[in-house]
């Protein structure tokens, strides 16, 4: 198993800028999800992709968008960054269905100044 | 979403068993019970999951009450590496609603 890898590990952006975070899913997994984790809180679901289409979305505005590629890698894009977007962004992959566990990456720490 | 309730924190001595409780009184018949843990500065790590029967793997055991309204994660012999936040999560089979809803979890401290 190759695990889930995310890049970059740390990033500093200015308010109003745009950012793209990248994720490579674990080999054999066909879904990828993104989570936002603010300091001291549990991860919050942003959205999930399956077969390159969005398959569920949490309570995040449209400026959070994503892509899943045929090789099951994924991107999270955030436009018009706000200070409150500062957080750890986690990517997780799995097989579709509740009888499978998720494999999480180590995350990208985004700081918006 | 079905919700879970966990103690905010627990302590255990190294090399002793640890029982982490979780209440999920509104669980539906199709909800799987999943446990994850998160070590400092890392992403969550899958620990174990089950539906109705007790489950064992190399990391832990999961004991599920007969009415499924509660469960207990058992670490048989705690080590310092087990110090983490443990999350009990219900995951439904509903396609298109695959999210994991994390609560605040239980912060487990291991005393050397």
PDB file of C-alpha atoms in Angstrom:
ATOM      1  CA  UNK A   1       0.000   0.000   0.000  1.00  0.00           C
ATOM      2  CA  UNK A   2       1.307   3.436  -0.914  1.00  0.00           C
ATOM      3  CA  UNK A   3      -0.883   5.453   1.448  1.00  0.00           C
ATOM      4  CA  UNK A   4      -2.254   8.927   0.825  1.00  0.00           C
ATOM      5  CA  UNK A   5       0.204  11.699   0.033  1.00  0.00           C
ATOM      6  CA  UNK A   6      -0.553  15.407   0.127  1.00  0.00           C
ATOM      7  CA  UNK A   7       1.347  18.409  -1.135  1.00  0.00           C
ATOM      8  CA  UNK A   8       2.509  20.863  -0.103  1.00  0.00           C
ATOM      9  CA  UNK A   9       2.869  20.178   3.621  1.00  0.00           C
ATOM     10  CA  UNK A  10       2.778  23.859   4.574  1.00  0.00           C
ATOM     11  CA  UNK A  11       1.603  26.946   2.738  1.00  0.00           C
ATOM     12  CA  UNK A  12       1.224  30.642   3.517  1.00  0.00           C
ATOM     13  CA  UNK A  13      -1.163  32.742   1.420  1.00  0.00           C
ATOM     14  CA  UNK A  14      -2.504  36.257   1.540  1.00  0.00           C
ATOM     15  CA  UNK A  15      -6.175  37.032   2.045  1.00  0.00           C
ATOM     16  CA  UNK A  16      -7.985  37.178  -1.305  1.00  0.00           C
ATOM     17  CA  UNK A  17      -5.565  34.845  -3.084  1.00  0.00           C
ATOM     18  CA  UNK A  18      -6.384  31.430  -4.501  1.00  0.00           C
ATOM     19  CA  UNK A  19      -4.795  28.125  -3.479  1.00  0.00           C
ATOM     20  CA  UNK A  20      -4.626  24.600  -4.897  1.00  0.00           C
ATOM     21  CA  UNK A  21      -3.872  21.618  -2.691  1.00  0.00           C
ATOM     22  CA  UNK A  22      -3.049  18.197  -4.117  1.00  0.00           C
ATOM     23  CA  UNK A  23      -3.633  14.631  -3.023  1.00  0.00           C
ATOM     24  CA  UNK A  24      -2.658  11.192  -4.313  1.00  0.00           C
ATOM     25  CA  UNK A  25      -5.039   8.487  -3.167  1.00  0.00           C
ATOM     26  CA  UNK A  26      -4.054   5.094  -1.851  1.00  0.00           C
ATOM     27  CA  UNK A  27      -3.688   2.554  -4.618  1.00  0.00           C
ATOM     28  CA  UNK A  28      -6.952   0.707  -5.317  1.00  0.00           C
ATOM     29  CA  UNK A  29      -9.199   3.313  -3.701  1.00  0.00           C
ATOM     30  CA  UNK A  30     -11.913   4.919  -5.822  1.00  0.00           C
ATOM     31  CA  UNK A  31     -13.199   7.749  -3.649  1.00  0.00           C
ATOM     32  CA  UNK A  32     -11.421  10.782  -2.295  1.00  0.00           C
ATOM     33  CA  UNK A  33     -12.668  13.192   0.356  1.00  0.00           C
ATOM     34  CA  UNK A  34     -11.410  16.473   1.718  1.00  0.00           C
ATOM     35  CA  UNK A  35     -11.692  17.693   5.286  1.00  0.00           C
ATOM     36  CA  UNK A  36     -10.867  20.958   7.024  1.00  0.00           C
ATOM     37  CA  UNK A  37      -9.542  20.827  10.572  1.00  0.00           C
ATOM     38  CA  UNK A  38      -9.287  24.053  12.548  1.00  0.00           C
ATOM     39  CA  UNK A  39      -6.975  24.132  15.537  1.00  0.00           C
ATOM     40  CA  UNK A  40      -8.382  22.159  18.457  1.00  0.00           C
ATOM     41  CA  UNK A  41     -11.383  20.813  16.567  1.00  0.00           C
ATOM     42  CA  UNK A  42     -12.320  17.631  14.770  1.00  0.00           C
ATOM     43  CA  UNK A  43     -12.119  17.464  10.976  1.00  0.00           C
ATOM     44  CA  UNK A  44     -15.083  18.889   9.050  1.00  0.00           C
ATOM     45  CA  UNK A  45     -16.211  17.287   5.779  1.00  0.00           C
ATOM     46  CA  UNK A  46     -15.831  19.508   2.715  1.00  0.00           C
ATOM     47  CA  UNK A  47     -16.752  17.155  -0.144  1.00  0.00           C
ATOM     48  CA  UNK A  48     -16.149  13.743  -1.662  1.00  0.00           C
ATOM     49  CA  UNK A  49     -15.456  12.671  -5.247  1.00  0.00           C
ATOM     50  CA  UNK A  50     -16.295   9.332  -6.851  1.00  0.00           C
ATOM     51  CA  UNK A  51     -15.711   8.573 -10.527  1.00  0.00           C
ATOM     52  CA  UNK A  52     -14.573  12.167 -11.048  1.00  0.00           C
ATOM     53  CA  UNK A  53     -17.870  13.647  -9.853  1.00  0.00           C
ATOM     54  CA  UNK A  54     -18.782  15.319  -6.585  1.00  0.00           C
ATOM     55  CA  UNK A  55     -20.606  12.809  -4.416  1.00  0.00           C
ATOM     56  CA  UNK A  56     -21.645  14.689  -1.323  1.00  0.00           C
ATOM     57  CA  UNK A  57     -20.752  18.103   0.063  1.00  0.00           C
ATOM     58  CA  UNK A  58     -20.555  19.585   3.516  1.00  0.00           C
ATOM     59  CA  UNK A  59     -21.465  23.090   4.644  1.00  0.00           C
ATOM     60  CA  UNK A  60     -18.798  24.943   2.690  1.00  0.00           C
ATOM     61  CA  UNK A  61     -19.311  27.811   0.207  1.00  0.00           C
ATOM     62  CA  UNK A  62     -18.829  27.387  -3.557  1.00  0.00           C
ATOM     63  CA  UNK A  63     -15.400  29.015  -3.426  1.00  0.00           C
ATOM     64  CA  UNK A  64     -14.264  25.590  -2.189  1.00  0.00           C
ATOM     65  CA  UNK A  65     -14.107  23.364  -5.246  1.00  0.00           C
ATOM     66  CA  UNK A  66     -12.397  20.178  -6.247  1.00  0.00           C
ATOM     67  CA  UNK A  67     -11.391  17.779  -8.950  1.00  0.00           C
ATOM     68  CA  UNK A  68     -10.741  14.064  -9.120  1.00  0.00           C
ATOM     69  CA  UNK A  69      -8.613  12.746 -11.965  1.00  0.00           C
ATOM     70  CA  UNK A  70      -8.799   9.355 -13.736  1.00  0.00           C
ATOM     71  CA  UNK A  71      -5.863   8.108 -11.677  1.00  0.00           C
ATOM     72  CA  UNK A  72      -7.888   8.970  -8.537  1.00  0.00           C
ATOM     73  CA  UNK A  73      -5.624  11.846  -7.547  1.00  0.00           C
ATOM     74  CA  UNK A  74      -7.433  14.973  -6.484  1.00  0.00           C
ATOM     75  CA  UNK A  75      -7.191  18.730  -6.036  1.00  0.00           C
ATOM     76  CA  UNK A  76      -8.852  21.101  -3.596  1.00  0.00           C
ATOM     77  CA  UNK A  77      -9.145  24.689  -4.803  1.00  0.00           C
ATOM     78  CA  UNK A  78     -10.075  27.580  -2.563  1.00  0.00           C
ATOM     79  CA  UNK A  79     -10.742  30.996  -4.075  1.00  0.00           C
ATOM     80  CA  UNK A  80     -10.836  34.385  -2.384  1.00  0.00           C
ATOM     81  CA  UNK A  81      -9.049  33.150   0.724  1.00  0.00           C
ATOM     82  CA  UNK A  82     -10.248  34.423   4.087  1.00  0.00           C
ATOM     83  CA  UNK A  83      -8.387  34.470   7.388  1.00  0.00           C
ATOM     84  CA  UNK A  84     -10.755  31.779   8.742  1.00  0.00           C
ATOM     85  CA  UNK A  85      -9.605  29.412   6.003  1.00  0.00           C
ATOM     86  CA  UNK A  86      -6.397  28.919   7.980  1.00  0.00           C
ATOM     87  CA  UNK A  87      -6.507  25.239   8.943  1.00  0.00           C
ATOM     88  CA  UNK A  88      -5.143  21.773   8.319  1.00  0.00           C
ATOM     89  CA  UNK A  89      -6.614  20.351   5.128  1.00  0.00           C
ATOM     90  CA  UNK A  90      -6.855  16.587   5.056  1.00  0.00           C
ATOM     91  CA  UNK A  91      -7.362  14.275   2.114  1.00  0.00           C
ATOM     92  CA  UNK A  92      -8.772  10.795   2.650  1.00  0.00           C
ATOM     93  CA  UNK A  93      -9.343   7.920   0.237  1.00  0.00           C
ATOM     94  CA  UNK A  94     -11.453   4.803   0.476  1.00  0.00           C
ATOM     95  CA  UNK A  95     -13.543   2.327  -1.424  1.00  0.00           C
ATOM     96  CA  UNK A  96     -17.175   3.421  -1.708  1.00  0.00           C
ATOM     97  CA  UNK A  97     -19.401   1.916   0.975  1.00  0.00           C
ATOM     98  CA  UNK A  98     -19.629   2.011   4.736  1.00  0.00           C
ATOM     99  CA  UNK A  99     -17.799  -1.273   5.277  1.00  0.00           C
ATOM    100  CA  UNK A 100     -14.431   0.255   4.458  1.00  0.00           C
ATOM    101  CA  UNK A 101     -12.136   2.499   6.432  1.00  0.00           C
ATOM    102  CA  UNK A 102     -10.626   5.722   5.177  1.00  0.00           C
ATOM    103  CA  UNK A 103      -6.912   6.301   4.748  1.00  0.00           C
ATOM    104  CA  UNK A 104      -5.949   9.867   5.568  1.00  0.00           C
ATOM    105  CA  UNK A 105      -2.948  11.854   4.477  1.00  0.00           C
ATOM    106  CA  UNK A 106      -0.891  13.938   6.893  1.00  0.00           C
ATOM    107  CA  UNK A 107      -2.484  17.119   5.624  1.00  0.00           C
ATOM    108  CA  UNK A 108      -1.539  20.530   4.302  1.00  0.00           C
ATOM    109  CA  UNK A 109      -1.241  23.287   6.871  1.00  0.00           C
ATOM    110  CA  UNK A 110      -2.608  26.468   5.252  1.00  0.00           C
ATOM    111  CA  UNK A 111      -2.035  29.829   6.878  1.00  0.00           C
ATOM    112  CA  UNK A 112      -3.850  32.871   5.488  1.00  0.00           C
ATOM    113  CA  UNK A 113      -2.410  36.240   6.476  1.00  0.00           C
TER     114      UNK A 113
ATOM    115  CA  UNK B   1     -26.632  12.435  11.025  1.00  0.00           C
ATOM    116  CA  UNK B   2     -26.589   9.967  13.882  1.00  0.00           C
ATOM    117  CA  UNK B   3     -24.470  11.363  16.686  1.00  0.00           C
ATOM    118  CA  UNK B   4     -22.002   9.843  19.118  1.00  0.00           C
ATOM    119  CA  UNK B   5     -21.065  10.862  22.644  1.00  0.00           C
ATOM    120  CA  UNK B   6     -17.613  10.291  24.096  1.00  0.00           C
ATOM    121  CA  UNK B   7     -15.837  11.455  27.246  1.00  0.00           C
ATOM    122  CA  UNK B   8     -13.621  14.455  26.594  1.00  0.00           C
ATOM    123  CA  UNK B   9     -10.543  12.877  28.122  1.00  0.00           C
ATOM    124  CA  UNK B  10      -9.214   9.730  29.746  1.00  0.00           C
ATOM    125  CA  UNK B  11      -5.960   8.643  31.332  1.00  0.00           C
ATOM    126  CA  UNK B  12      -4.394   5.219  31.513  1.00  0.00           C
ATOM    127  CA  UNK B  13      -1.168   3.734  32.743  1.00  0.00           C
ATOM    128  CA  UNK B  14       1.302   2.357  30.254  1.00  0.00           C
ATOM    129  CA  UNK B  15       1.055  -1.400  29.618  1.00  0.00           C
ATOM    130  CA  UNK B  16      -2.483  -1.575  31.029  1.00  0.00           C
ATOM    131  CA  UNK B  17      -5.702  -2.141  29.035  1.00  0.00           C
ATOM    132  CA  UNK B  18      -7.766   0.882  28.024  1.00  0.00           C
ATOM    133  CA  UNK B  19     -11.513   0.904  27.451  1.00  0.00           C
ATOM    134  CA  UNK B  20     -12.791   3.893  25.483  1.00  0.00           C
ATOM    135  CA  UNK B  21     -16.601   4.178  25.575  1.00  0.00           C
ATOM    136  CA  UNK B  22     -18.929   5.624  22.946  1.00  0.00           C
ATOM    137  CA  UNK B  23     -22.685   6.125  23.125  1.00  0.00           C
ATOM    138  CA  UNK B  24     -24.768   6.202  19.948  1.00  0.00           C
ATOM    139  CA  UNK B  25     -28.353   5.825  21.071  1.00  0.00           C
ATOM    140  CA  UNK B  26     -29.826   6.996  17.740  1.00  0.00           C
ATOM    141  CA  UNK B  27     -27.872   4.546  15.606  1.00  0.00           C
ATOM    142  CA  UNK B  28     -29.762   3.140  12.631  1.00  0.00           C
ATOM    143  CA  UNK B  29     -29.719  -0.460  11.489  1.00  0.00           C
ATOM    144  CA  UNK B  30     -27.385   0.314   8.588  1.00  0.00           C
ATOM    145  CA  UNK B  31     -24.836   2.429  10.465  1.00  0.00           C
ATOM    146  CA  UNK B  32     -21.363   0.991  10.818  1.00  0.00           C
ATOM    147  CA  UNK B  33     -19.377   1.992  13.923  1.00  0.00           C
ATOM    148  CA  UNK B  34     -15.941   3.288  12.982  1.00  0.00           C
ATOM    149  CA  UNK B  35     -13.047   4.353  15.204  1.00  0.00           C
ATOM    150  CA  UNK B  36     -10.209   6.603  14.184  1.00  0.00           C
ATOM    151  CA  UNK B  37      -7.400   8.128  16.167  1.00  0.00           C
ATOM    152  CA  UNK B  38      -5.330  11.214  15.546  1.00  0.00           C
ATOM    153  CA  UNK B  39      -1.827  11.612  16.854  1.00  0.00           C
ATOM    154  CA  UNK B  40      -0.411  15.128  17.209  1.00  0.00           C
ATOM    155  CA  UNK B  41       0.449  16.782  13.895  1.00  0.00           C
ATOM    156  CA  UNK B  42      -0.892  13.848  11.864  1.00  0.00           C
ATOM    157  CA  UNK B  43      -4.036  12.986   9.939  1.00  0.00           C
ATOM    158  CA  UNK B  44      -6.583  10.618  11.471  1.00  0.00           C
ATOM    159  CA  UNK B  45      -5.694   6.930  11.386  1.00  0.00           C
ATOM    160  CA  UNK B  46      -8.260   4.181  10.893  1.00  0.00           C
ATOM    161  CA  UNK B  47      -8.402   1.845  13.898  1.00  0.00           C
ATOM    162  CA  UNK B  48     -11.330  -0.539  13.526  1.00  0.00           C
ATOM    163  CA  UNK B  49     -14.976  -0.776  12.522  1.00  0.00           C
ATOM    164  CA  UNK B  50     -17.927  -3.102  12.969  1.00  0.00           C
ATOM    165  CA  UNK B  51     -21.645  -3.492  12.434  1.00  0.00           C
ATOM    166  CA  UNK B  52     -23.079  -5.909  15.003  1.00  0.00           C
ATOM    167  CA  UNK B  53     -20.471  -8.412  16.116  1.00  0.00           C
ATOM    168  CA  UNK B  54     -17.359  -7.748  18.166  1.00  0.00           C
ATOM    169  CA  UNK B  55     -14.268  -7.234  16.030  1.00  0.00           C
ATOM    170  CA  UNK B  56     -10.564  -7.730  16.593  1.00  0.00           C
ATOM    171  CA  UNK B  57      -7.553  -6.581  14.616  1.00  0.00           C
ATOM    172  CA  UNK B  58      -3.888  -6.049  15.272  1.00  0.00           C
ATOM    173  CA  UNK B  59      -4.485  -2.594  16.744  1.00  0.00           C
ATOM    174  CA  UNK B  60      -7.526  -3.025  18.961  1.00  0.00           C
ATOM    175  CA  UNK B  61     -10.811  -4.747  19.708  1.00  0.00           C
ATOM    176  CA  UNK B  62     -14.290  -3.324  19.284  1.00  0.00           C
ATOM    177  CA  UNK B  63     -17.040  -4.480  21.608  1.00  0.00           C
ATOM    178  CA  UNK B  64     -20.555  -3.611  20.431  1.00  0.00           C
ATOM    179  CA  UNK B  65     -23.525  -3.742  22.775  1.00  0.00           C
ATOM    180  CA  UNK B  66     -26.319  -6.112  21.837  1.00  0.00           C
ATOM    181  CA  UNK B  67     -28.729  -3.200  21.206  1.00  0.00           C
ATOM    182  CA  UNK B  68     -25.941  -1.365  19.322  1.00  0.00           C
ATOM    183  CA  UNK B  69     -26.559   1.830  21.290  1.00  0.00           C
ATOM    184  CA  UNK B  70     -23.040   1.829  22.655  1.00  0.00           C
ATOM    185  CA  UNK B  71     -19.615   0.445  21.873  1.00  0.00           C
ATOM    186  CA  UNK B  72     -16.189   0.239  23.484  1.00  0.00           C
ATOM    187  CA  UNK B  73     -12.789   0.420  21.870  1.00  0.00           C
ATOM    188  CA  UNK B  74     -10.309  -1.736  23.734  1.00  0.00           C
ATOM    189  CA  UNK B  75      -6.576  -1.235  23.587  1.00  0.00           C
ATOM    190  CA  UNK B  76      -5.222  -4.361  25.199  1.00  0.00           C
ATOM    191  CA  UNK B  77      -1.872  -3.001  26.365  1.00  0.00           C
ATOM    192  CA  UNK B  78      -1.438   0.739  26.088  1.00  0.00           C
ATOM    193  CA  UNK B  79       1.871   2.191  24.997  1.00  0.00           C
ATOM    194  CA  UNK B  80       3.006   5.811  24.910  1.00  0.00           C
ATOM    195  CA  UNK B  81       2.407   5.750  21.164  1.00  0.00           C
ATOM    196  CA  UNK B  82      -1.334   5.248  21.828  1.00  0.00           C
ATOM    197  CA  UNK B  83      -1.645   8.772  23.234  1.00  0.00           C
ATOM    198  CA  UNK B  84      -4.017  10.432  20.774  1.00  0.00           C
ATOM    199  CA  UNK B  85      -7.515  11.766  20.234  1.00  0.00           C
ATOM    200  CA  UNK B  86      -9.888   8.869  19.547  1.00  0.00           C
ATOM    201  CA  UNK B  87     -12.995   9.442  17.460  1.00  0.00           C
ATOM    202  CA  UNK B  88     -16.058   7.194  17.386  1.00  0.00           C
ATOM    203  CA  UNK B  89     -18.000   7.762  14.154  1.00  0.00           C
ATOM    204  CA  UNK B  90     -21.121   6.281  12.596  1.00  0.00           C
ATOM    205  CA  UNK B  91     -20.921   5.683   8.869  1.00  0.00           C
ATOM    206  CA  UNK B  92     -24.050   4.954   6.830  1.00  0.00           C
ATOM    207  CA  UNK B  93     -24.213   2.933   3.644  1.00  0.00           C
ATOM    208  CA  UNK B  94     -26.153   5.739   1.956  1.00  0.00           C
ATOM    209  CA  UNK B  95     -24.364   6.326  -1.354  1.00  0.00           C
ATOM    210  CA  UNK B  96     -23.937  10.046  -1.844  1.00  0.00           C
ATOM    211  CA  UNK B  97     -23.699  10.619   1.891  1.00  0.00           C
ATOM    212  CA  UNK B  98     -20.320   9.100   2.523  1.00  0.00           C
ATOM    213  CA  UNK B  99     -18.980  11.688   4.918  1.00  0.00           C
ATOM    214  CA  UNK B 100     -17.439  10.992   8.293  1.00  0.00           C
ATOM    215  CA  UNK B 101     -18.871  13.284  10.969  1.00  0.00           C
ATOM    216  CA  UNK B 102     -16.197  13.819  13.603  1.00  0.00           C
ATOM    217  CA  UNK B 103     -17.150  14.925  17.091  1.00  0.00           C
ATOM    218  CA  UNK B 104     -14.685  16.222  19.657  1.00  0.00           C
ATOM    219  CA  UNK B 105     -13.377  12.747  20.460  1.00  0.00           C
ATOM    220  CA  UNK B 106     -11.644  11.445  23.584  1.00  0.00           C
ATOM    221  CA  UNK B 107      -8.144  12.666  24.319  1.00  0.00           C
ATOM    222  CA  UNK B 108      -6.265   9.673  25.725  1.00  0.00           C
ATOM    223  CA  UNK B 109      -3.240  10.347  27.904  1.00  0.00           C
ATOM    224  CA  UNK B 110      -0.869   7.484  28.704  1.00  0.00           C
ATOM    225  CA  UNK B 111       1.022   7.741  31.973  1.00  0.00           C
ATOM    226  CA  UNK B 112       4.483   6.158  31.920  1.00  0.00           C
TER     227      UNK B 112
END
